[in-house]
Short mmCIF file of C-alpha atoms and ligand atoms in Angstrom, two decimals:
data_model
loop_
_atom_site.label_atom_id
_atom_site.label_comp_id
_atom_site.label_asym_id
_atom_site.label_seq_id
_atom_site.Cartn_x
_atom_site.Cartn_y
_atom_site.Cartn_z
CA MET A 1 89.76 -32.91 7.67
CA LYS A 2 93.26 -32.77 6.19
CA ILE A 3 95.91 -30.35 7.41
CA ASP A 4 98.62 -29.69 4.87
CA LEU A 5 101.56 -27.35 5.28
CA SER A 6 104.12 -25.61 3.16
CA PHE A 7 107.40 -24.48 4.75
CA SER A 8 107.50 -21.50 2.39
CA ALA A 9 105.28 -19.64 -0.07
CA GLY A 10 107.94 -19.73 -2.79
CA GLN A 11 106.56 -22.76 -4.62
CA PHE A 12 103.04 -21.39 -5.13
CA ASP A 13 101.44 -19.13 -7.65
CA ASP A 14 98.04 -17.59 -6.96
CA LEU A 15 96.14 -20.02 -9.18
CA GLN A 16 97.43 -23.03 -7.23
CA LEU A 17 95.90 -21.53 -4.10
CA ARG A 18 92.54 -20.80 -5.69
CA ASP A 19 89.61 -22.08 -3.61
CA LYS A 20 91.84 -23.44 -0.85
CA ASN A 21 91.48 -22.64 2.84
CA VAL A 22 94.77 -21.04 3.76
CA ALA A 23 96.33 -19.82 7.00
CA VAL A 24 99.41 -17.64 6.40
CA LEU A 25 101.88 -17.60 9.29
CA ASP A 26 104.69 -15.06 9.46
CA VAL A 27 105.49 -14.88 13.15
CA LEU A 28 108.44 -12.47 12.61
CA ARG A 29 106.73 -10.23 11.89
CA ALA A 30 104.04 -9.70 9.25
CA SER A 31 101.28 -11.86 10.78
CA SER A 32 101.92 -10.48 14.26
CA THR A 33 101.99 -6.88 13.03
CA ILE A 34 98.77 -7.24 11.01
CA THR A 35 97.03 -8.73 14.04
CA VAL A 36 98.16 -5.83 16.26
CA ALA A 37 97.25 -3.21 13.63
CA LEU A 38 93.70 -4.50 13.15
CA ASN A 39 93.21 -4.89 16.88
CA ASN A 40 94.29 -1.25 17.27
CA GLY A 41 91.53 -0.12 14.90
CA ALA A 42 93.11 -0.20 11.44
CA ARG A 43 90.25 -0.40 8.95
CA GLU A 44 91.95 -2.91 6.67
CA ILE A 45 95.29 -4.18 5.46
CA ILE A 46 95.90 -4.44 1.72
CA PRO A 47 98.78 -6.91 1.24
CA VAL A 48 100.84 -6.46 -1.90
CA ALA A 49 103.62 -8.52 -3.43
CA ASN A 50 106.07 -5.70 -4.18
CA ILE A 51 106.83 -2.01 -3.71
CA GLU A 52 105.69 -1.11 -7.24
CA SER A 53 102.19 -2.47 -6.48
CA ALA A 54 102.11 -0.52 -3.19
CA VAL A 55 102.94 2.73 -4.98
CA LYS A 56 100.43 2.04 -7.76
CA ILE A 57 97.57 1.20 -5.39
CA SER A 58 98.21 4.13 -3.07
CA GLY A 59 97.95 6.52 -6.04
CA SER A 60 94.27 5.59 -6.40
CA LEU A 61 93.40 5.91 -2.69
CA PHE A 62 92.82 8.95 -0.49
CA GLY A 63 96.03 10.11 1.21
CA GLU A 64 94.58 11.06 4.57
CA VAL A 65 93.03 7.65 5.26
CA THR A 66 95.71 5.52 3.64
CA LEU A 67 99.12 4.58 5.00
CA ARG A 68 101.91 2.56 3.46
CA GLY A 69 103.62 0.10 5.78
CA GLY A 70 106.24 -2.59 5.40
CA GLU A 71 109.89 -3.43 5.23
CA ARG A 72 112.92 -4.36 3.25
CA ASN A 73 115.71 -6.01 5.23
CA GLY A 74 113.51 -5.46 8.30
CA LYS A 75 113.64 -1.66 7.94
CA THR A 76 111.05 0.90 6.81
CA ILE A 77 110.80 1.25 3.04
CA GLU A 78 111.77 4.71 1.84
CA GLY A 79 108.71 6.92 1.44
CA PHE A 80 106.50 4.63 3.55
CA ASN A 81 104.70 5.85 6.69
CA LEU A 82 105.36 2.77 8.80
CA GLY A 83 107.90 -0.02 9.03
CA ASN A 84 107.09 -3.55 10.16
CA SER A 85 107.42 -3.36 13.94
CA PRO A 86 104.13 -4.10 15.74
CA LEU A 87 105.07 -1.26 18.10
CA GLU A 88 104.60 1.25 15.28
CA TYR A 89 101.02 0.16 14.66
CA SER A 90 99.54 1.89 17.74
CA GLU A 91 95.94 3.05 17.94
CA ALA A 92 97.10 6.65 17.47
CA ALA A 93 98.90 5.70 14.26
CA VAL A 94 96.45 3.34 12.58
CA LYS A 95 92.87 3.85 13.83
CA GLY A 96 90.48 4.13 10.88
CA LYS A 97 93.29 3.78 8.32
CA SER A 98 93.65 1.51 5.31
CA ILE A 99 97.21 0.21 5.23
CA ILE A 100 98.87 -0.85 2.01
CA TYR A 101 101.30 -3.41 3.30
CA CYS A 102 104.43 -4.71 1.63
CA THR A 103 106.93 -7.06 3.29
CA THR A 104 109.55 -9.45 2.00
CA ASN A 105 107.68 -12.69 2.65
CA GLY A 106 104.45 -12.28 4.64
CA SER A 107 102.57 -9.90 2.35
CA VAL A 108 103.80 -11.89 -0.66
CA ALA A 109 102.28 -15.10 0.75
CA MET A 110 99.02 -13.24 1.42
CA ALA A 111 98.93 -11.66 -2.04
CA LYS A 112 99.51 -15.12 -3.57
CA SER A 113 96.50 -16.37 -1.56
CA ARG A 114 94.13 -13.76 -2.96
CA TYR A 115 91.98 -16.33 -4.78
CA ALA A 116 91.81 -18.65 -1.79
CA HIS A 117 88.36 -19.59 -0.57
CA THR A 118 89.40 -18.55 2.93
CA LEU A 119 92.56 -16.70 3.94
CA ILE A 120 93.31 -16.15 7.61
CA VAL A 121 96.42 -14.69 9.23
CA GLY A 122 97.93 -16.52 12.19
CA SER A 123 100.68 -16.02 14.75
CA PHE A 124 101.36 -16.80 18.41
CA LEU A 125 99.34 -13.68 19.29
CA ASN A 126 96.07 -15.19 18.05
CA LEU A 127 96.96 -18.88 18.20
CA THR A 128 93.86 -20.21 19.97
CA THR A 129 91.55 -17.94 17.92
CA VAL A 130 92.99 -19.43 14.71
CA VAL A 131 92.67 -22.98 16.04
CA ASP A 132 89.05 -22.40 17.10
CA PHE A 133 88.21 -21.01 13.65
CA ILE A 134 89.77 -23.99 11.83
CA ARG A 135 88.04 -26.40 14.21
CA GLU A 136 84.66 -24.77 13.62
CA GLU A 137 85.15 -24.69 9.84
CA ASN A 138 86.04 -28.39 9.92
CA LYS A 139 87.39 -28.24 6.34
CA ASP A 140 90.78 -29.06 4.80
CA PHE A 141 93.32 -26.33 5.58
CA LEU A 142 96.74 -25.42 4.22
CA PHE A 143 99.21 -23.68 6.54
CA ILE A 144 101.64 -21.51 4.59
CA CYS A 145 104.75 -20.61 6.56
CA ALA A 146 105.90 -17.38 4.95
CA GLY A 147 109.63 -18.07 5.14
CA ARG A 148 112.74 -16.07 5.75
CA LEU A 149 113.86 -12.52 5.04
CA ASN A 150 115.20 -11.76 1.57
CA THR A 151 115.28 -15.40 0.68
CA ILE A 152 111.74 -16.26 -0.29
CA GLY A 153 111.52 -20.01 -0.45
CA PHE A 154 113.69 -20.55 2.64
CA PHE A 155 112.61 -22.26 5.81
CA SER A 156 112.00 -20.32 9.03
CA LEU A 157 111.81 -22.16 12.32
CA GLU A 158 109.41 -19.79 14.09
CA ASP A 159 106.62 -20.20 11.53
CA ALA A 160 106.96 -23.99 11.57
CA VAL A 161 106.87 -24.12 15.39
CA CYS A 162 103.78 -21.88 15.45
CA ALA A 163 102.03 -24.13 12.91
CA GLY A 164 103.08 -27.18 14.94
CA MET A 165 101.57 -25.70 18.09
CA MET A 166 98.31 -25.03 16.25
CA ILE A 167 98.32 -28.61 14.96
CA GLN A 168 98.95 -29.93 18.47
CA LYS A 169 95.87 -28.03 19.71
CA LEU A 170 93.76 -29.31 16.80
CA MET A 171 94.83 -32.89 17.55
CA LYS A 172 93.18 -32.62 20.95
CA PHE A 173 89.73 -32.46 19.34
CA GLU A 174 88.99 -36.13 18.73
CA SER A 175 85.76 -35.33 16.88
CA LEU A 176 87.76 -33.67 14.06
CA GLU A 177 89.07 -36.87 12.38
CA LEU A 178 92.29 -35.08 11.50
CA THR A 179 94.68 -36.27 8.79
CA LEU A 180 98.14 -34.68 8.75
CA SER A 181 100.38 -34.43 5.69
CA ASP A 182 104.06 -35.36 6.16
CA SER A 183 104.97 -31.66 6.37
CA ALA A 184 102.26 -31.02 8.98
CA LYS A 185 103.67 -33.94 11.03
CA ALA A 186 107.15 -32.44 10.69
CA ALA A 187 105.92 -29.04 11.98
CA TYR A 188 104.31 -30.81 14.93
CA ALA A 189 107.64 -32.55 15.67
CA LEU A 190 109.45 -29.18 15.50
CA TYR A 191 106.98 -27.71 17.97
CA LYS A 192 107.69 -30.64 20.29
CA SER A 193 111.44 -29.97 20.05
CA PHE A 194 111.52 -26.16 20.10
CA GLY A 195 108.18 -25.06 21.58
CA ARG A 196 109.05 -25.17 25.27
CA SER A 197 110.04 -21.47 25.38
CA ILE A 198 108.69 -19.50 22.43
CA LEU A 199 110.74 -16.39 23.27
CA LYS A 200 113.95 -18.42 23.48
CA MET A 201 113.14 -20.10 20.17
CA LEU A 202 112.56 -16.68 18.55
CA LYS A 203 115.78 -15.26 20.02
CA THR A 204 117.83 -18.13 18.64
CA SER A 205 116.15 -18.29 15.22
CA GLU A 206 118.04 -16.79 12.28
CA HIS A 207 115.53 -14.04 11.65
CA GLY A 208 115.13 -13.36 15.38
CA LYS A 209 118.90 -12.88 15.71
CA TYR A 210 118.88 -10.50 12.77
CA LEU A 211 116.01 -8.43 14.23
CA ILE A 212 117.89 -8.14 17.55
CA GLU A 213 120.98 -7.02 15.64
CA ILE A 214 119.09 -4.17 13.92
CA GLY A 215 117.43 -2.99 17.14
CA PHE A 216 114.09 -4.80 17.27
CA ALA A 217 114.61 -7.04 20.33
CA ASP A 218 111.33 -5.78 21.85
CA ASP A 219 109.40 -7.03 18.82
CA LEU A 220 110.40 -10.59 19.69
CA LYS A 221 108.75 -10.31 23.11
CA ILE A 222 105.55 -9.02 21.51
CA CYS A 223 105.57 -11.75 18.84
CA ALA A 224 106.13 -14.49 21.46
CA ALA A 225 103.10 -13.59 23.58
CA ILE A 226 100.70 -16.50 23.05
CA ASP A 227 97.02 -15.46 22.78
CA SER A 228 97.77 -11.85 23.72
CA VAL A 229 95.68 -10.48 20.81
CA PRO A 230 92.78 -12.92 20.36
CA VAL A 231 91.34 -11.63 17.08
CA LEU A 232 91.14 -13.15 13.60
CA PRO A 233 92.37 -11.33 10.49
CA VAL A 234 90.52 -12.70 7.44
CA GLN A 235 90.52 -11.78 3.78
CA VAL A 236 87.43 -10.03 2.46
CA GLU A 237 87.59 -8.87 -1.18
CA ASN A 238 91.41 -8.86 -1.31
CA LYS A 239 91.71 -6.93 1.93
CA ILE A 240 92.51 -8.29 5.37
CA LYS A 241 90.00 -7.25 8.00
CA LEU A 242 88.98 -8.37 11.46
CA LYS A 243 86.48 -11.20 11.44
CA LYS A 244 83.25 -9.94 12.88
CA GLU A 245 81.36 -11.97 15.44
CA GLU A 246 78.34 -13.64 13.83
CA PRO A 247 75.14 -12.21 15.33
CA GLN A 248 73.54 -14.75 17.68
CA VAL A 249 70.24 -16.09 16.36
CA VAL A 250 67.75 -15.85 19.19
CA VAL A 251 65.09 -18.54 18.90
CA PRO A 252 61.85 -17.31 20.47
CA ALA A 253 60.68 -19.51 23.37
C1 MLT B 301 108.61 -10.64 6.12
O1 MLT B 301 107.52 -10.47 5.54
O2 MLT B 301 109.57 -11.18 5.57
C2 MLT B 301 108.83 -10.25 7.56
O3 MLT B 301 107.66 -9.81 8.13
C3 MLT B 301 110.07 -9.44 7.75
C4 MLT B 301 110.16 -8.62 9.03
O4 MLT B 301 110.47 -9.14 10.09
O5 MLT B 301 109.97 -7.41 8.98
#
């Protein structure tokens, strides 16, 4: 099983990701927010690459069950119902809703992965759940770190450290016969250097500092909470939904 990793989504187009098994990580904050929203009962998240697509898609959906969520420069997009803080995606706000979701990097990486064989969404919140899924699949996987605000194609430390922590957990399963690409090894090394305190790492990262500056310090605490929301967002027909538990097959005695 080979683990490959890209430090940003900028280099890909959707055809290059066709049939791959992809985990998109956008710790601050798209992956964390999607995980919270689905856990709070959102029906599905529809990731789009830009505001124009969000407006176009929402025109063809029913208003009362559809919300538009996302950000530009970390702040709510004009005319949208929700921004990109996980705190906004409460049960009262999102239960039963389809959310058209547009962010600077995270939703773009997800939209680019629409032809992937498997697309899952990972963060510190569901770290062990993601690792368990990849371990059980036992297939080659590509981690895509979504990258940094307004500068698609730029490196962000928090996504790399999260990927590195997942890789470290995968390495513990000797039966996996894991091969790591150079970039996957680099993410592992970054986790070793910066993973001691996740909250501290987020607070000192460039995007973390920016979010604190614009009033979202509490989001960092939520996004740093390892395994606090142990669910798996997966793509089903271009929408991100919660993975359902497979029914147990009971073999008669
Ligand atoms: C993104 O997609 O770039 C981020 O989720 C930005 C944010 O923190 O809102």
